[in-house]
PDB file of C-alpha atoms in Angstrom:
ATOM      1  CA  MET A 211       5.542  35.647 -25.291  1.00  0.00           C
ATOM      2  CA  ARG A 212       9.287  35.532 -26.159  1.00  0.00           C
ATOM      3  CA  LYS A 213      10.879  32.371 -27.488  1.00  0.00           C
ATOM      4  CA  ILE A 214      12.979  31.854 -24.486  1.00  0.00           C
ATOM      5  CA  ASP A 215       9.871  31.954 -22.230  1.00  0.00           C
ATOM      6  CA  ILE A 216       8.091  29.352 -24.193  1.00  0.00           C
ATOM      7  CA  ILE A 217      11.188  27.027 -24.088  1.00  0.00           C
ATOM      8  CA  LEU A 218      11.414  27.574 -20.270  1.00  0.00           C
ATOM      9  CA  TYR A 219       7.741  26.842 -19.946  1.00  0.00           C
ATOM     10  CA  LEU A 220       7.920  23.681 -21.959  1.00  0.00           C
ATOM     11  CA  VAL A 221      10.986  22.414 -20.144  1.00  0.00           C
ATOM     12  CA  THR A 222       9.361  23.009 -16.789  1.00  0.00           C
ATOM     13  CA  LEU A 223       6.254  21.287 -18.030  1.00  0.00           C
ATOM     14  CA  LEU A 224       8.352  18.284 -19.118  1.00  0.00           C
ATOM     15  CA  LEU A 225      10.138  18.150 -15.808  1.00  0.00           C
ATOM     16  CA  LEU A 226       6.913  17.843 -13.945  1.00  0.00           C
ATOM     17  CA  LEU A 227       4.654  16.017 -16.286  1.00  0.00           C
ATOM     18  CA  VAL A 228       7.019  13.272 -17.334  1.00  0.00           C
ATOM     19  CA  PRO A 229       7.839  12.037 -13.825  1.00  0.00           C
ATOM     20  CA  TYR A 230       4.170  12.289 -12.938  1.00  0.00           C
ATOM     21  CA  GLY A 231       3.163  10.327 -15.992  1.00  0.00           C
ATOM     22  CA  ILE A 232       5.791   7.555 -15.047  1.00  0.00           C
ATOM     23  CA  MET A 233       4.655   7.478 -11.452  1.00  0.00           C
ATOM     24  CA  VAL A 234       0.999   7.039 -12.629  1.00  0.00           C
ATOM     25  CA  LEU A 235       2.218   3.657 -14.087  1.00  0.00           C
ATOM     26  CA  SER A 236       3.839   2.416 -10.979  1.00  0.00           C
ATOM     27  CA  LYS A 237       5.314   3.757  -7.708  1.00  0.00           C
ATOM     28  CA  LYS A 238       8.520   1.785  -8.507  1.00  0.00           C
ATOM     29  CA  LEU A 239       9.086   3.765 -11.623  1.00  0.00           C
ATOM     30  CA  GLU A 240       9.135   7.085  -9.903  1.00  0.00           C
ATOM     31  CA  PRO A 241      12.394   8.854 -10.797  1.00  0.00           C
ATOM     32  CA  TYR A 242      14.970   9.455  -8.016  1.00  0.00           C
ATOM     33  CA  PRO A 243      15.384  12.042  -6.586  1.00  0.00           C
ATOM     34  CA  ALA A 244      11.631  12.522  -6.740  1.00  0.00           C
ATOM     35  CA  ILE A 245      10.355  15.739  -7.977  1.00  0.00           C
ATOM     36  CA  ILE A 246       6.810  14.849  -6.916  1.00  0.00           C
ATOM     37  CA  LEU A 247       5.999  14.868  -3.283  1.00  0.00           C
ATOM     38  CA  PRO A 248       6.636  11.356  -1.583  1.00  0.00           C
ATOM     39  CA  ASP A 249       4.049   8.779  -1.400  1.00  0.00           C
ATOM     40  CA  GLY A 250       4.702   5.454   0.378  1.00  0.00           C
ATOM     41  CA  SER A 251       6.391   4.105   3.313  1.00  0.00           C
ATOM     42  CA  SER A 252       7.823   7.417   4.545  1.00  0.00           C
ATOM     43  CA  THR A 253       4.429   9.169   4.696  1.00  0.00           C
ATOM     44  CA  VAL A 254       2.224   9.843   7.593  1.00  0.00           C
ATOM     45  CA  LEU A 255      -1.569   9.412   7.338  1.00  0.00           C
ATOM     46  CA  HIS A 256      -3.595  11.942   9.298  1.00  0.00           C
ATOM     47  CA  ASP A 257      -7.045  13.363   9.629  1.00  0.00           C
ATOM     48  CA  ASP A 258      -8.780  15.747  12.103  1.00  0.00           C
ATOM     49  CA  GLU A 259      -8.597  13.103  14.996  1.00  0.00           C
ATOM     50  CA  TYR A 260      -5.580  10.794  14.508  1.00  0.00           C
ATOM     51  CA  ILE A 261      -2.005  10.477  12.997  1.00  0.00           C
ATOM     52  CA  THR A 262      -1.063   7.083  11.797  1.00  0.00           C
ATOM     53  CA  TYR A 263       2.506   6.077  10.945  1.00  0.00           C
ATOM     54  CA  SER A 264       4.642   2.875  10.739  1.00  0.00           C
ATOM     55  CA  LYS A 265       7.606   2.131  12.989  1.00  0.00           C
ATOM     56  CA  VAL A 266      10.220  -0.183  11.868  1.00  0.00           C
ATOM     57  CA  GLU A 267      12.528  -2.179  14.126  1.00  0.00           C
ATOM     58  CA  LEU A 268      15.256  -4.944  13.870  1.00  0.00           C
ATOM     59  CA  LEU A 269      15.518  -7.189  16.755  1.00  0.00           C
ATOM     60  CA  GLY A 270      18.250  -9.498  17.680  1.00  0.00           C
ATOM     61  CA  ARG A 271      18.984 -11.956  20.597  1.00  0.00           C
ATOM     62  CA  ASP A 272      21.354 -10.894  23.363  1.00  0.00           C
ATOM     63  CA  THR A 273      24.236 -13.202  23.510  1.00  0.00           C
ATOM     64  CA  LEU A 274      24.141 -13.395  27.394  1.00  0.00           C
ATOM     65  CA  ASN A 275      20.482 -14.043  28.234  1.00  0.00           C
ATOM     66  CA  GLY A 276      18.814 -14.684  24.759  1.00  0.00           C
ATOM     67  CA  ASP A 277      16.334 -11.880  25.232  1.00  0.00           C
ATOM     68  CA  LEU A 278      15.277  -9.862  22.231  1.00  0.00           C
ATOM     69  CA  GLN A 279      16.941  -6.480  21.929  1.00  0.00           C
ATOM     70  CA  LYS A 280      16.597  -3.649  19.495  1.00  0.00           C
ATOM     71  CA  ILE A 281      19.303  -3.440  16.805  1.00  0.00           C
ATOM     72  CA  ASN A 282      20.744  -0.088  15.920  1.00  0.00           C
ATOM     73  CA  ILE A 283      19.533  -0.033  12.307  1.00  0.00           C
ATOM     74  CA  THR A 284      21.982   2.700  11.193  1.00  0.00           C
ATOM     75  CA  ALA A 285      25.004   0.758  12.522  1.00  0.00           C
ATOM     76  CA  PHE A 286      23.662  -2.507  11.236  1.00  0.00           C
ATOM     77  CA  LEU A 287      23.137  -1.314   7.630  1.00  0.00           C
ATOM     78  CA  ASP A 288      26.244   0.988   7.428  1.00  0.00           C
ATOM     79  CA  PRO A 289      27.198   2.096   4.782  1.00  0.00           C
ATOM     80  CA  ILE A 290      23.752   1.510   3.294  1.00  0.00           C
ATOM     81  CA  PRO A 291      21.420   4.412   4.403  1.00  0.00           C
ATOM     82  CA  SER A 292      18.838   3.188   6.966  1.00  0.00           C
ATOM     83  CA  ASN A 293      15.979   4.622   4.946  1.00  0.00           C
ATOM     84  CA  ARG A 294      16.539   1.713   2.435  1.00  0.00           C
ATOM     85  CA  ILE A 295      15.285  -0.889   4.933  1.00  0.00           C
ATOM     86  CA  TYR A 296      11.951  -1.453   3.168  1.00  0.00           C
ATOM     87  CA  GLY A 297      13.707  -2.284  -0.025  1.00  0.00           C
ATOM     88  CA  LEU A 298      16.117  -4.681   1.786  1.00  0.00           C
ATOM     89  CA  MET A 299      13.182  -6.230   3.589  1.00  0.00           C
ATOM     90  CA  ASN A 300      11.130  -6.597   0.404  1.00  0.00           C
ATOM     91  CA  ASN A 301      14.148  -8.525  -0.989  1.00  0.00           C
ATOM     92  CA  SER A 302      14.661 -10.860   2.104  1.00  0.00           C
ATOM     93  CA  PHE A 303      17.650  -8.793   3.007  1.00  0.00           C
ATOM     94  CA  GLY A 304      19.495 -10.467  -0.018  1.00  0.00           C
ATOM     95  CA  ILE A 305      19.927 -13.761   2.035  1.00  0.00           C
ATOM     96  CA  ASN A 306      17.899 -15.945  -0.286  1.00  0.00           C
ATOM     97  CA  LYS A 307      19.592 -17.509  -3.396  1.00  0.00           C
ATOM     98  CA  VAL A 308      16.658 -16.320  -5.625  1.00  0.00           C
ATOM     99  CA  ARG A 309      15.246 -12.851  -5.639  1.00  0.00           C
ATOM    100  CA  ASN A 310      11.949 -12.401  -7.363  1.00  0.00           C
ATOM    101  CA  ASP A 311      10.936  -8.898  -8.175  1.00  0.00           C
ATOM    102  CA  THR A 312       7.349  -8.457  -9.081  1.00  0.00           C
ATOM    103  CA  PHE A 313       6.570  -5.256 -10.827  1.00  0.00           C
ATOM    104  CA  PHE A 314       2.880  -4.177 -10.469  1.00  0.00           C
ATOM    105  CA  PHE A 315       1.360  -1.437 -12.531  1.00  0.00           C
ATOM    106  CA  ARG A 316      -1.241   0.797 -10.925  1.00  0.00           C
ATOM    107  CA  LYS A 317      -4.860   0.051 -11.567  1.00  0.00           C
ATOM    108  CA  GLU A 318      -3.802  -3.077 -13.453  1.00  0.00           C
ATOM    109  CA  ILE A 319      -2.994  -1.285 -16.590  1.00  0.00           C
ATOM    110  CA  LEU A 320      -0.790  -4.198 -17.669  1.00  0.00           C
ATOM    111  CA  PRO A 321      -0.267  -7.644 -16.112  1.00  0.00           C
ATOM    112  CA  PRO A 322       2.423  -7.778 -13.444  1.00  0.00           C
ATOM    113  CA  LEU A 323       5.967  -8.520 -14.572  1.00  0.00           C
ATOM    114  CA  ILE A 324       8.255 -10.900 -12.711  1.00  0.00           C
ATOM    115  CA  ASN A 325      11.992 -10.770 -12.796  1.00  0.00           C
ATOM    116  CA  SER A 326      14.167 -13.317 -11.078  1.00  0.00           C
ATOM    117  CA  LYS A 327      17.842 -12.837 -10.165  1.00  0.00           C
ATOM    118  CA  TYR A 328      19.896 -15.827  -8.835  1.00  0.00           C
ATOM    119  CA  TYR A 329      22.763 -15.314  -6.342  1.00  0.00           C
ATOM    120  CA  SER A 330      25.720 -17.650  -6.205  1.00  0.00           C
ATOM    121  CA  GLU A 331      26.499 -19.620  -2.950  1.00  0.00           C
ATOM    122  CA  LEU A 332      29.397 -17.295  -2.352  1.00  0.00           C
ATOM    123  CA  GLU A 333      27.452 -14.120  -2.650  1.00  0.00           C
ATOM    124  CA  VAL A 334      24.770 -15.441  -0.221  1.00  0.00           C
ATOM    125  CA  LYS A 335      27.660 -16.461   2.245  1.00  0.00           C
ATOM    126  CA  GLU A 336      29.517 -13.284   1.968  1.00  0.00           C
ATOM    127  CA  LEU A 337      26.340 -11.320   2.705  1.00  0.00           C
ATOM    128  CA  SER A 338      25.322 -13.526   5.432  1.00  0.00           C
ATOM    129  CA  ASP A 339      28.892 -13.229   7.030  1.00  0.00           C
ATOM    130  CA  TRP A 340      28.505  -9.355   6.852  1.00  0.00           C
ATOM    131  CA  TYR A 341      25.200  -9.548   8.691  1.00  0.00           C
ATOM    132  CA  LYS A 342      26.657 -11.748  11.270  1.00  0.00           C
ATOM    133  CA  LEU A 343      29.601  -9.400  11.823  1.00  0.00           C
ATOM    134  CA  LYS A 344      27.193  -6.465  12.143  1.00  0.00           C
ATOM    135  CA  LEU A 345      25.129  -8.420  14.829  1.00  0.00           C
ATOM    136  CA  SER A 346      28.216  -9.404  16.684  1.00  0.00           C
ATOM    137  CA  ASN A 347      29.484  -5.827  16.803  1.00  0.00           C
ATOM    138  CA  GLN A 348      26.261  -4.918  18.732  1.00  0.00           C
ATOM    139  CA  GLY A 349      26.791  -7.841  21.254  1.00  0.00           C
ATOM    140  CA  LEU A 350      23.972  -9.902  19.682  1.00  0.00           C
ATOM    141  CA  ASP A 351      23.758 -13.546  18.576  1.00  0.00           C
ATOM    142  CA  ASN A 352      24.777 -13.722  14.921  1.00  0.00           C
ATOM    143  CA  SER A 353      22.475 -16.638  13.785  1.00  0.00           C
ATOM    144  CA  GLU A 354      19.335 -14.584  13.184  1.00  0.00           C
ATOM    145  CA  PHE A 355      17.564 -11.162  13.279  1.00  0.00           C
ATOM    146  CA  ILE A 356      13.827 -10.125  13.123  1.00  0.00           C
ATOM    147  CA  PHE A 357      12.225  -7.341  11.094  1.00  0.00           C
ATOM    148  CA  GLN A 358       9.123  -5.864  12.719  1.00  0.00           C
ATOM    149  CA  GLU A 359       6.795  -3.198  11.590  1.00  0.00           C
ATOM    150  CA  GLU A 360       4.253  -1.643  13.881  1.00  0.00           C
ATOM    151  CA  ILE A 361       1.438   0.626  12.817  1.00  0.00           C
ATOM    152  CA  ILE A 362       0.835   3.324  15.495  1.00  0.00           C
ATOM    153  CA  THR A 363      -2.113   5.709  15.790  1.00  0.00           C
ATOM    154  CA  ILE A 364      -1.910   8.688  17.897  1.00  0.00           C
ATOM    155  CA  ASP A 365      -4.854  10.988  19.041  1.00  0.00           C
ATOM    156  CA  ARG A 366      -4.189  14.572  17.823  1.00  0.00           C
ATOM    157  CA  VAL A 367      -5.841  16.125  20.865  1.00  0.00           C
ATOM    158  CA  THR A 368      -4.283  14.099  23.757  1.00  0.00           C
ATOM    159  CA  ASN A 369      -1.081  13.078  21.995  1.00  0.00           C
ATOM    160  CA  GLU A 370      -1.635   9.516  23.369  1.00  0.00           C
ATOM    161  CA  ILE A 371      -1.119   6.286  21.515  1.00  0.00           C
ATOM    162  CA  VAL A 372      -4.738   4.887  20.850  1.00  0.00           C
ATOM    163  CA  ASP A 373      -3.678   1.840  18.808  1.00  0.00           C
ATOM    164  CA  SER A 374      -0.579  -0.258  18.098  1.00  0.00           C
ATOM    165  CA  LEU A 375      -0.670  -3.072  15.585  1.00  0.00           C
ATOM    166  CA  LEU A 376       2.190  -5.349  14.703  1.00  0.00           C
ATOM    167  CA  SER A 377       1.569  -5.541  10.906  1.00  0.00           C
ATOM    168  CA  ARG A 378       4.708  -7.539   9.907  1.00  0.00           C
ATOM    169  CA  SER A 379       7.163  -9.651  11.703  1.00  0.00           C
ATOM    170  CA  VAL A 380       9.723 -11.688   9.655  1.00  0.00           C
ATOM    171  CA  LYS A 381      12.610 -13.779  11.098  1.00  0.00           C
ATOM    172  CA  TYR A 382      15.801 -14.042   9.018  1.00  0.00           C
ATOM    173  CA  THR A 383      18.171 -16.855   9.627  1.00  0.00           C
ATOM    174  CA  LEU A 384      21.638 -16.528   8.705  1.00  0.00           C
ATOM    175  CA  TYR A 385      23.481 -19.228   6.982  1.00  0.00           C
ATOM    176  CA  ASP A 386      26.910 -20.789   8.034  1.00  0.00           C
TER     177      ASP A 386
END
């Protein structure tokens, strides 16, 4: 084997094994962009009979009649990519003055690490005002919005929904 082939082999091995080793410790440590296939909120579970996936919605109240209405997530989060919604939700959309990030290792290799970040009153108010503007632009009441996640199961033969379960529903109140 030539020296260059050995070097290319070792570099390729490092490019695959190091990210995999990091991901084994915790999903949060997986390098971005991922070299390894995705595993998490954007994956679909399936077997011979069913396909199961999660559907995320943001809801707001119509200013005219107060009914709940779907929020256009892409427009609401712009310029933030809409696929970042889980990260935002896991951090209370940044509306709380304290953000506690808990870092869990897989298989309890080490005890969890907790990191707290404190936001100033001004930062919380500015973000809340930004969300209010985004809600108003969609004709919705700007005092609150709701995050919902629904787990949907589809029969692979009939293509019909066989189960739908609301797994999370969190109401976020915006500050004045």
